[in-house]
Amino acid sequence: MNDYRCVAETVKLGKDVKLSQFVNLYGCEIGDDTKIGAFVEVQKNAKVGARCKISSHTFVCEGVTIEDNVFVGHNVAFINDSYPRSTTAEGELQTEEDWKVETTLVKRGASIGSGSTILPNVTIGENALVGAGSVVTKDVPANTIVAGNPARILRTSESRPGGK
């Protein structure tokens, strides 16, 4: 029976990871007790911490680090190239040698709303909340709520709903 999951041998899965059908994981690390939804891709050299929830249709590209206890809503896209091109100046199809991966860090306890786009070279701080549909173009401070395109600070919150 085919369960429609593509998990490469190069993936480091923690204990009690829950994978939905139709996931594509390769060369990445997934921490203990994390749940990965359907139609999620996590690329090589990406890291997802423990006790995270990555909702369906999300793309986590190379260069993204997601720390522990992070929620990522449905259809979130991480970007790792500020100036993407398909070809070199000579007109040849680009290869990995033709570009440099740009990184993104999502710190412990952050939440990213559905439909958000996270541009490269940003840090989303601890317990920060990114509103649904936001485009994050610069760092988000810890304990801050941002929303919009581009995402702007709405307010700060010293304590997370739900306690911890």
N, CA and C of each residue as an Amber inpcrd file, in Angstrom:
protein
   492
   0.8360000  -1.1850000   0.0000000   0.0000000   0.0000000   0.0000000
   0.8810000   1.2500000   0.0000000   0.6160000   2.1750000  -0.8770000
   1.3770000   3.4200000  -0.9630000   0.7260000   4.4630000  -0.0680000
   1.5080000   5.0370000   0.8570000   0.9220000   6.0470000   1.7350000
   1.1890000   7.4660000   1.2260000   1.7970000   7.6000000   0.0550000
   1.9850000   8.8850000  -0.6160000   2.8240000   9.8670000   0.1960000
   3.8570000   9.3720000   0.8460000   4.8090000  10.2290000   1.5460000
   6.1670000  10.0490000   0.9050000   6.8670000  11.1390000   0.6900000
   8.2240000  11.0750000   0.1670000   9.1580000  11.6120000   1.2300000
   9.7690000  10.6820000   1.9660000  10.7080000  11.0490000   3.0280000
  12.0410000  10.3970000   2.6850000  12.9930000  11.2120000   2.2820000
  14.2900000  10.6970000   1.8670000  15.0530000  10.1140000   3.0470000
  15.9820000   9.2250000   2.7420000  16.8200000   8.6290000   3.7860000
  17.6930000   9.6750000   4.4720000  17.8700000  10.8280000   3.8580000
  18.7110000  11.8920000   4.4070000  18.0000000  12.7380000   5.4670000
  16.7400000  12.4380000   5.7440000  15.9620000  13.1970000   6.7230000
  16.2380000  12.6700000   8.1230000  16.4560000  13.5940000   9.0680000
  16.6240000  13.2290000  10.4740000  15.3090000  13.5180000  11.1860000
  14.5560000  12.4460000  11.4750000  13.2680000  12.5840000  12.1490000
  13.4300000  12.3270000  13.6380000  12.8800000  13.2170000  14.4530000
  12.8830000  13.0220000  15.8920000  11.8530000  11.9810000  16.2990000
  11.6910000  11.8100000  17.5980000  10.7220000  10.8480000  18.1320000
   9.3000000  11.3790000  17.9900000   8.3980000  10.4560000  17.7040000
   6.9570000  10.7470000  17.6680000   6.5740000  11.8720000  16.7080000
   7.2910000  12.0050000  15.6070000   6.9230000  12.9540000  14.5540000
   5.7060000  12.4010000  13.8300000   4.7380000  13.2690000  13.5500000
   3.5250000  12.8580000  12.8370000   3.5530000  13.4880000  11.4500000
   3.5150000  12.6130000  10.4360000   3.5660000  13.0680000   9.0480000
   2.2510000  12.7390000   8.3530000   1.6270000  13.7410000   7.7510000
   0.4410000  13.5070000   6.9380000   0.8470000  12.9190000   5.5970000
  -0.1310000  12.5030000   4.8260000   0.1640000  12.0320000   3.4740000
   0.5640000  13.2180000   2.5980000   1.2310000  12.8990000   1.5120000
   1.6230000  13.8710000   0.4970000   2.6260000  14.8990000   1.0220000
   3.5730000  14.4630000   1.8380000   4.6660000  15.3400000   2.2570000
   5.9020000  15.0160000   1.4390000   6.7910000  15.9960000   1.3190000
   8.0440000  15.8160000   0.6020000   9.1510000  16.3850000   1.4820000
   9.9420000  15.4940000   2.0700000  11.0070000  15.8880000   2.9750000
  12.3210000  15.3120000   2.4760000  13.3630000  16.1530000   2.3990000
  14.6720000  15.6390000   2.0070000  15.7880000  16.4900000   2.6020000
  16.7770000  15.8190000   3.1880000  17.9610000  16.4810000   3.7160000
  17.7090000  17.4550000   4.8500000  16.5840000  17.3070000   5.5360000
  16.1990000  18.2470000   6.5880000  16.1880000  17.5590000   7.9550000
  15.9480000  18.3460000   8.9950000  15.8090000  17.8190000  10.3520000
  14.4510000  18.2320000  10.8970000  13.7510000  17.2700000  11.5010000
  12.4500000  17.5180000  12.1220000  12.5400000  17.0560000  13.5710000
  12.2170000  17.9320000  14.5140000  12.3620000  17.6290000  15.9320000
  11.2420000  16.7630000  16.4990000  11.4560000  16.3090000  17.7240000
  10.5190000  15.4340000  18.4340000   9.1180000  16.0550000  18.5030000
   8.1080000  15.1830000  18.4090000   6.7010000  15.5470000  18.6300000
   6.1750000  16.6170000  17.6790000   6.8090000  16.7910000  16.5440000
   6.3580000  17.7790000  15.5640000   5.3550000  17.1380000  14.6160000
   4.4100000  17.9410000  14.1610000   3.3790000  17.4840000  13.2320000
   3.5240000  18.2410000  11.9150000   3.6340000  17.4850000  10.8240000
   3.7740000  18.0540000   9.4800000   2.5040000  17.7240000   8.6900000
   1.8120000  18.7550000   8.2080000   0.5570000  18.5760000   7.4880000
   0.7460000  18.1200000   6.0480000  -0.3730000  17.8520000   5.3990000
  -0.3790000  17.3740000   4.0140000   0.1510000  18.4430000   3.0540000
   0.7870000  17.9940000   1.9980000   1.2960000  18.8490000   0.9290000
   2.3360000  19.8580000   1.4270000   3.1330000  19.4480000   2.4030000
   4.2240000  20.2750000   2.9170000   5.5310000  19.7870000   2.3130000
   6.3840000  20.7210000   1.9070000   7.7350000  20.3810000   1.4840000
   8.7210000  21.0430000   2.4270000   9.6900000  20.2560000   2.9050000
  10.7910000  20.7800000   3.7080000  12.0710000  20.3540000   3.0030000
  12.8470000  21.3330000   2.5490000  14.0160000  21.0740000   1.7290000
  15.2680000  20.7880000   2.5530000  16.3020000  20.3990000   1.8380000
  17.5930000  20.1090000   2.4650000  18.0910000  21.3300000   3.2340000
  18.8260000  21.0430000   4.3000000  19.4320000  22.0690000   5.1450000
  18.4240000  22.9920000   5.8200000  17.1700000  22.5640000   5.9110000
  16.1690000  23.2740000   6.7120000  16.0160000  22.5150000   8.0210000
  15.7030000  23.2420000   9.0830000  15.5440000  22.6130000  10.3940000
  14.2310000  23.0580000  11.0180000  13.4790000  22.0710000  11.5150000
  12.2390000  22.3250000  12.2290000  12.4110000  21.7300000  13.6170000
  12.1550000  22.5200000  14.6350000  12.3850000  22.0920000  16.0060000
  11.3440000  21.1300000  16.5430000  11.3730000  20.9480000  17.8590000
  10.4680000  20.0390000  18.5580000   9.1260000  20.7240000  18.8400000
   8.0790000  19.9220000  18.8660000   6.7300000  20.3610000  19.2270000
   6.2270000  21.5060000  18.3480000   6.5480000  21.4340000  17.0660000
   6.0630000  22.4140000  16.0960000   4.8660000  21.8460000  15.3530000
   4.0770000  22.7250000  14.7800000   3.0040000  22.3170000  13.8860000
   3.1890000  23.0900000  12.5860000   3.4350000  22.3560000  11.5160000
   3.5840000  22.9310000  10.1800000   2.3350000  22.5260000   9.3990000
   1.4510000  23.4770000   9.1530000   0.1540000  23.1790000   8.5350000
   0.2760000  22.9180000   7.0380000  -0.7870000  22.4010000   6.4570000
  -0.7810000  21.9400000   5.0730000  -0.3930000  23.0270000   4.0670000
   0.1410000  22.5750000   2.9530000   0.4900000  23.4000000   1.7990000
   1.5860000  24.4300000   2.0880000   2.4290000  24.1570000   3.0540000
   3.5100000  25.0760000   3.4290000   4.8100000  24.6420000   2.7830000
   5.6370000  25.6380000   2.4350000   6.9280000  25.4050000   1.7990000
   8.0210000  25.9540000   2.6960000   8.8790000  25.0610000   3.1960000
  10.0140000  25.4340000   4.0400000  11.2790000  25.1360000   3.2400000
  11.9170000  26.1840000   2.7440000  13.0500000  25.9930000   1.8460000
  14.3740000  25.9090000   2.5850000  15.3790000  25.5460000   1.8400000
  16.7480000  25.5020000   2.3440000  17.0970000  26.8390000   2.9800000
  17.7810000  26.7860000   4.1230000  18.2030000  28.0020000   4.7990000
  17.2690000  28.4630000   5.8990000  16.1380000  27.7830000   6.0700000
  15.1800000  28.1620000   7.1130000  15.4240000  27.3220000   8.3640000
  15.4830000  27.9960000   9.5170000  15.5470000  27.3190000  10.8030000
  14.3330000  27.7350000  11.6090000  13.5740000  26.7510000  12.0410000
  12.3860000  26.9610000  12.8630000  12.6790000  26.3190000  14.2160000
  12.7010000  27.1280000  15.2610000  13.0110000  26.6080000  16.5880000
  11.8000000  25.8770000  17.1830000  11.8890000  25.4720000  18.4400000
  10.8550000  24.6860000  19.1130000   9.5560000  25.4740000  19.3290000
   8.4520000  24.7200000  19.4020000   7.1300000  25.2470000  19.7910000
   6.5870000  26.3030000  18.8340000   6.9050000  26.1920000  17.5710000
   6.4600000  27.1690000  16.5670000   5.2470000  26.6260000  15.8280000
   4.2760000  27.5090000  15.5780000   3.1130000  27.1940000  14.7510000
   3.2780000  27.8960000  13.4130000   3.1140000  27.1410000  12.3290000
   3.1370000  27.6950000  10.9730000   1.8020000  27.3270000  10.3260000
   1.0150000  28.3350000   9.9660000  -0.3100000  28.1220000   9.3910000
  -0.2570000  27.5340000   7.9900000  -1.4350000  27.3880000   7.4070000
  -1.5830000  26.8000000   6.0770000  -1.0100000  27.7320000   5.0050000
  -0.3980000  27.1280000   3.9900000   0.0250000  27.8460000   2.7910000
   0.9990000  28.9870000   3.0880000   1.9520000  28.7370000   3.9770000
   3.0030000  29.7120000   4.2630000   4.1860000  29.4060000   3.3450000
   4.7680000  30.4570000   2.7700000   5.9130000  30.2850000   1.8780000
   7.1160000  31.0310000   2.4410000   8.2080000  30.2900000   2.6110000
   9.4840000  30.8870000   2.9800000  10.2880000  31.0730000   1.6990000
  11.0430000  32.1590000   1.6140000  11.8310000  32.4940000   0.4290000
  13.2990000  32.5200000   0.8370000  14.1970000  32.0210000  -0.0240000
  15.6210000  32.0290000   0.3220000  16.5000000  32.7290000  -0.7150000
  15.9080000  33.5610000  -1.5610000  16.6680000  34.2620000  -2.5970000
  15.9960000  35.6050000  -2.8600000  16.7000000  36.7030000  -2.5530000
  16.1260000  38.0420000  -2.7260000  15.9960000  38.4530000  -4.1910000
  16.8510000  37.9090000  -5.0490000  16.8500000  38.2790000  -6.4630000
  16.8930000  37.0260000  -7.3400000  15.8080000  36.2430000  -7.3520000
  15.8370000  34.9770000  -8.0920000  15.8920000  35.1780000  -9.6040000
  16.6570000  34.3180000 -10.2300000  16.7730000  34.2930000 -11.6870000
  16.8490000  32.8320000 -12.1170000  16.3380000  32.5330000 -13.2850000
  16.4050000  31.1570000 -13.7740000  17.7060000  30.8800000 -14.5220000
  18.3110000  31.9430000 -15.0810000  19.5170000  31.7440000 -15.8900000
  20.6520000  32.6460000 -15.4220000  21.8540000  32.2800000 -15.8230000
  23.0410000  33.0960000 -15.5640000  23.0890000  34.2440000 -16.5720000
  24.0480000  35.1400000 -16.4060000  24.2220000  36.2500000 -17.3460000
  24.4910000  35.7510000 -18.7610000  25.0590000  34.5300000 -18.8610000
  25.3550000  33.9370000 -20.1720000  24.1470000  33.2230000 -20.7750000
  23.0290000  33.1950000 -20.0610000  21.8240000  32.5560000 -20.5800000
  21.6980000  31.0770000 -20.2610000  22.6130000  30.5360000 -19.4570000
  22.5480000  29.1250000 -19.0620000  21.6510000  28.9740000 -17.8300000
  20.9820000  27.8380000 -17.7390000  20.1610000  27.5630000 -16.5660000
  21.0310000  27.5830000 -15.3150000  20.6020000  28.2960000 -14.2870000
  21.3880000  28.3670000 -13.0590000  21.4770000  27.0180000 -12.3620000
  22.5750000  26.8370000 -11.6490000  22.7570000  25.6690000 -10.7840000
  22.9710000  26.1810000  -9.3640000  23.1440000  25.2690000  -8.4250000
  23.3770000  25.6660000  -7.0380000  24.6210000  26.5270000  -6.8890000
  25.6090000  26.3700000  -7.7610000  26.8410000  27.1460000  -7.6870000
  26.6200000  28.6100000  -8.0780000  25.5060000  28.9210000  -8.7110000
  25.2620000  30.2690000  -9.2180000  24.5580000  31.1890000  -8.2260000
  24.1930000  30.6820000  -7.0680000  23.5120000  31.5300000  -6.0960000
  23.8450000  31.1120000  -4.6790000  23.5970000  32.0180000  -3.7360000
  23.8790000  31.7960000  -2.3250000  22.5610000  31.7420000  -1.5660000
  22.4050000  30.7360000  -0.7420000  21.2020000  30.5950000   0.0760000
  21.1660000  31.7210000   1.1050000  20.0330000  32.3940000   1.1920000
  19.8140000  33.4050000   2.2200000  18.9700000  32.7690000   3.3210000
  19.2400000  33.1040000   4.5650000  18.6520000  32.3800000   5.6820000
  17.4960000  33.1310000   6.3450000  16.7080000  32.3610000   7.0890000
  15.5990000  32.8700000   7.8870000  15.6030000  32.1070000   9.1950000
  15.3190000  32.8060000  10.3010000  15.2310000  32.1860000  11.6160000
  13.8870000  32.5190000  12.2420000  13.1590000  31.4750000  12.6420000
  11.9010000  31.6440000  13.3690000  12.1660000  31.1420000  14.7810000
  12.1070000  32.0480000  15.7390000  12.4950000  31.7210000  17.1090000
  11.3570000  31.0410000  17.8780000  11.7470000  30.4280000  18.9640000
  10.8960000  29.6270000  19.8380000   9.5550000  30.3060000  20.1360000
   8.4840000  29.5310000  19.9800000   7.1560000  29.9680000  20.3690000
   6.4570000  30.9160000  19.4160000   7.0740000  31.2450000  18.2920000
   6.4470000  32.1570000  17.3260000   5.2890000  31.4660000  16.6170000
   4.3790000  32.2800000  16.0700000   3.2570000  31.7770000  15.2710000
   3.1780000  32.5730000  13.9770000   3.0070000  31.8630000  12.8750000
   2.9180000  32.4980000  11.5600000   1.5610000  32.1400000  10.9650000
   0.7540000  33.1550000  10.6750000  -0.5930000  32.9470000  10.1670000
  -0.6230000  32.4280000   8.7430000  -1.7340000  31.7920000   8.4120000
  -1.9340000  31.1980000   7.0880000  -1.7390000  32.2250000   5.9790000
  -1.1840000  31.7530000   4.8700000  -1.0310000  32.5740000   3.6800000
   0.0700000  33.6110000   3.7580000   0.9090000  33.5460000   4.7640000
   1.9950000  34.5170000   4.8920000   3.1790000  34.1450000   4.0060000
   3.9380000  35.1590000   3.6340000   5.1810000  34.9780000   2.8960000
   6.2970000  35.5750000   3.7390000   7.3460000  34.7880000   3.9400000
   8.4670000  35.2160000   4.7640000   9.6810000  35.3800000   3.8500000
  10.0970000  36.6210000   3.6330000  11.2650000  36.8910000   2.8050000
  12.5440000  36.4860000   3.5310000  13.6580000  36.3500000   2.8070000
  14.9020000  35.9020000   3.4400000  15.5590000  36.9890000   4.2780000
  16.5440000  36.5490000   5.0660000  17.3660000  37.4400000   5.8790000
  16.5830000  38.1150000   6.9880000  15.5510000  37.4310000   7.4970000
  14.8020000  37.9710000   8.6260000  14.8180000  36.9890000   9.7890000
  14.6110000  37.5470000  10.9780000  14.4010000  36.7620000  12.1860000
  13.0310000  37.1210000  12.7360000  12.2350000  36.1160000  13.0140000
  10.9500000  36.3010000  13.6800000  11.1950000  35.9300000  15.1350000
  11.0400000  36.9000000  16.0450000  11.4350000  36.7480000  17.4330000
  10.5730000  35.7870000  18.2380000  11.0710000  35.4590000  19.4380000
  10.3640000  34.5500000  20.3380000   8.9530000  35.0490000  20.6010000
   8.0060000  34.1280000  20.5340000   6.5940000  34.3770000  20.8380000
   5.9550000  35.4610000  19.9770000   6.6030000  35.8490000  18.8830000
   6.0000000  36.8180000  17.9670000   4.8420000  36.1570000  17.2340000
   3.9130000  36.9940000  16.7540000   2.7830000  36.4890000  15.9900000
   2.6940000  37.2670000  14.6830000   2.6950000  36.5380000  13.5690000
   2.5680000  37.1250000  12.2390000   1.1400000  36.8720000  11.7760000
   0.4010000  37.9370000  11.5120000  -0.9940000  37.8120000  11.0880000
  -1.1340000  37.1370000   9.7410000  -2.2680000  36.4910000   9.5300000
  -2.5380000  35.7800000   8.2780000  -2.3790000  36.7080000   7.0810000
  -1.7720000  36.1950000   6.0300000  -1.6180000  36.9300000   4.7860000
  -0.5270000  37.9800000   4.7860000   0.2620000  38.0250000   5.8250000
   1.3200000  39.0390000   5.9230000   2.4980000  38.7210000   5.0170000
   3.2410000  39.7650000   4.6580000   4.5000000  39.6200000   3.9490000
   5.5750000  40.1990000   4.8650000   6.4000000  39.3080000   5.4160000
   7.4320000  39.7240000   6.3640000   8.6950000  40.0680000   5.5850000
   9.0780000  41.3490000   5.6400000  10.2270000  41.8430000   4.8830000
  11.4000000  42.2310000   5.7710000  11.1480000  42.3310000   7.0940000
  12.2260000  42.6850000   8.0220000  11.9890000  41.9800000   9.3500000
  12.9900000  42.0450000  10.2250000  12.9190000  41.3470000  11.5020000
  11.6620000  41.7240000  12.2860000  11.1340000  40.7130000  12.9970000
   9.9840000  40.8980000  13.8770000  10.4930000  40.7200000  15.3050000
  10.3720000  41.7520000  16.1430000  10.8710000  41.6300000  17.5150000
  10.0970000  40.5720000  18.3130000  10.7270000  40.0830000  19.3670000
  10.0770000  39.1310000  20.2650000   8.7980000  39.7440000  20.8480000
   7.8220000  38.8810000  21.1230000   6.5710000  39.2910000  21.7920000
   5.8480000  40.4230000  21.0680000   5.8980000  40.3880000  19.7340000
   5.2860000  41.4320000  18.9160000   4.2970000  40.8100000  17.9460000
   3.2120000  41.5270000  17.6890000   2.2240000  41.1030000  16.6980000
   2.3860000  42.0090000  15.4870000   2.5780000  41.3790000  14.3150000
   2.7120000  42.1250000  13.0630000   1.6770000  41.6210000  12.0740000
   1.2990000  42.4880000  11.1210000   0.3780000  42.0810000  10.0620000
   0.5120000  43.0570000   8.9000000   0.0800000  42.6040000   7.7290000
   0.0190000  43.4590000   6.5600000   1.0710000  43.1550000   5.5210000
   1.0450000  43.9820000   4.4540000   1.9970000  43.8620000   3.3580000
   2.5310000  45.2510000   3.0410000   3.7580000  45.5410000   3.4850000
   4.6290000  44.7050000   4.3150000   4.1250000  44.6430000   5.7520000
   4.5440000  43.6030000   6.4640000   4.1140000  43.4300000   7.8520000
   4.6180000  44.5890000   8.6980000   3.7160000  45.1400000   9.4950000
   4.0490000  46.2480000  10.4000000   3.6220000  45.8740000  11.8150000
   4.3170000  46.4430000  12.7900000   3.9940000  46.1590000  14.1900000
   2.6240000  46.7350000  14.5300000   1.7580000  45.8620000  15.0900000
   0.4510000  46.3040000  15.5690000   0.4910000  46.5970000  17.0620000
   1.1360000  45.6950000  17.7900000   1.2730000  45.8860000  19.2340000
   2.2470000  44.8540000  19.7760000   2.6040000  45.0390000  21.0270000
   3.4400000  44.0480000  21.7010000   2.5940000  43.2860000  22.6970000
   3.0720000  42.1220000  23.0510000   2.3610000  41.2690000  23.9900000
   3.3880000  40.5620000  24.8390000   3.4650000  40.8940000  26.1190000
   4.4610000  40.2960000  27.0120000   4.1550000  38.8450000  27.3550000
   2.8910000  38.4480000  27.2930000   2.5640000  37.0600000  27.6010000
   1.7880000  36.4510000  26.4550000   2.0370000  35.1900000  26.2390000
   1.3590000  34.4580000  25.1800000  -0.0100000  33.9970000  25.6410000
  -1.0310000  34.0340000  24.7770000  -2.3050000  33.4160000  25.1210000
  -2.0820000  31.9380000  25.4310000  -2.7530000  31.4380000  26.4090000
  -2.5840000  30.0260000  26.7560000  -1.5060000  29.8290000  27.7880000
  -0.8530000  30.8860000  28.2300000   0.0350000  30.7600000  29.3590000
   1.5120000  30.7200000  29.0970000   2.0270000  29.7090000  28.4900000
   3.4660000  29.4290000  28.5050000   4.2720000  30.3310000  27.6040000
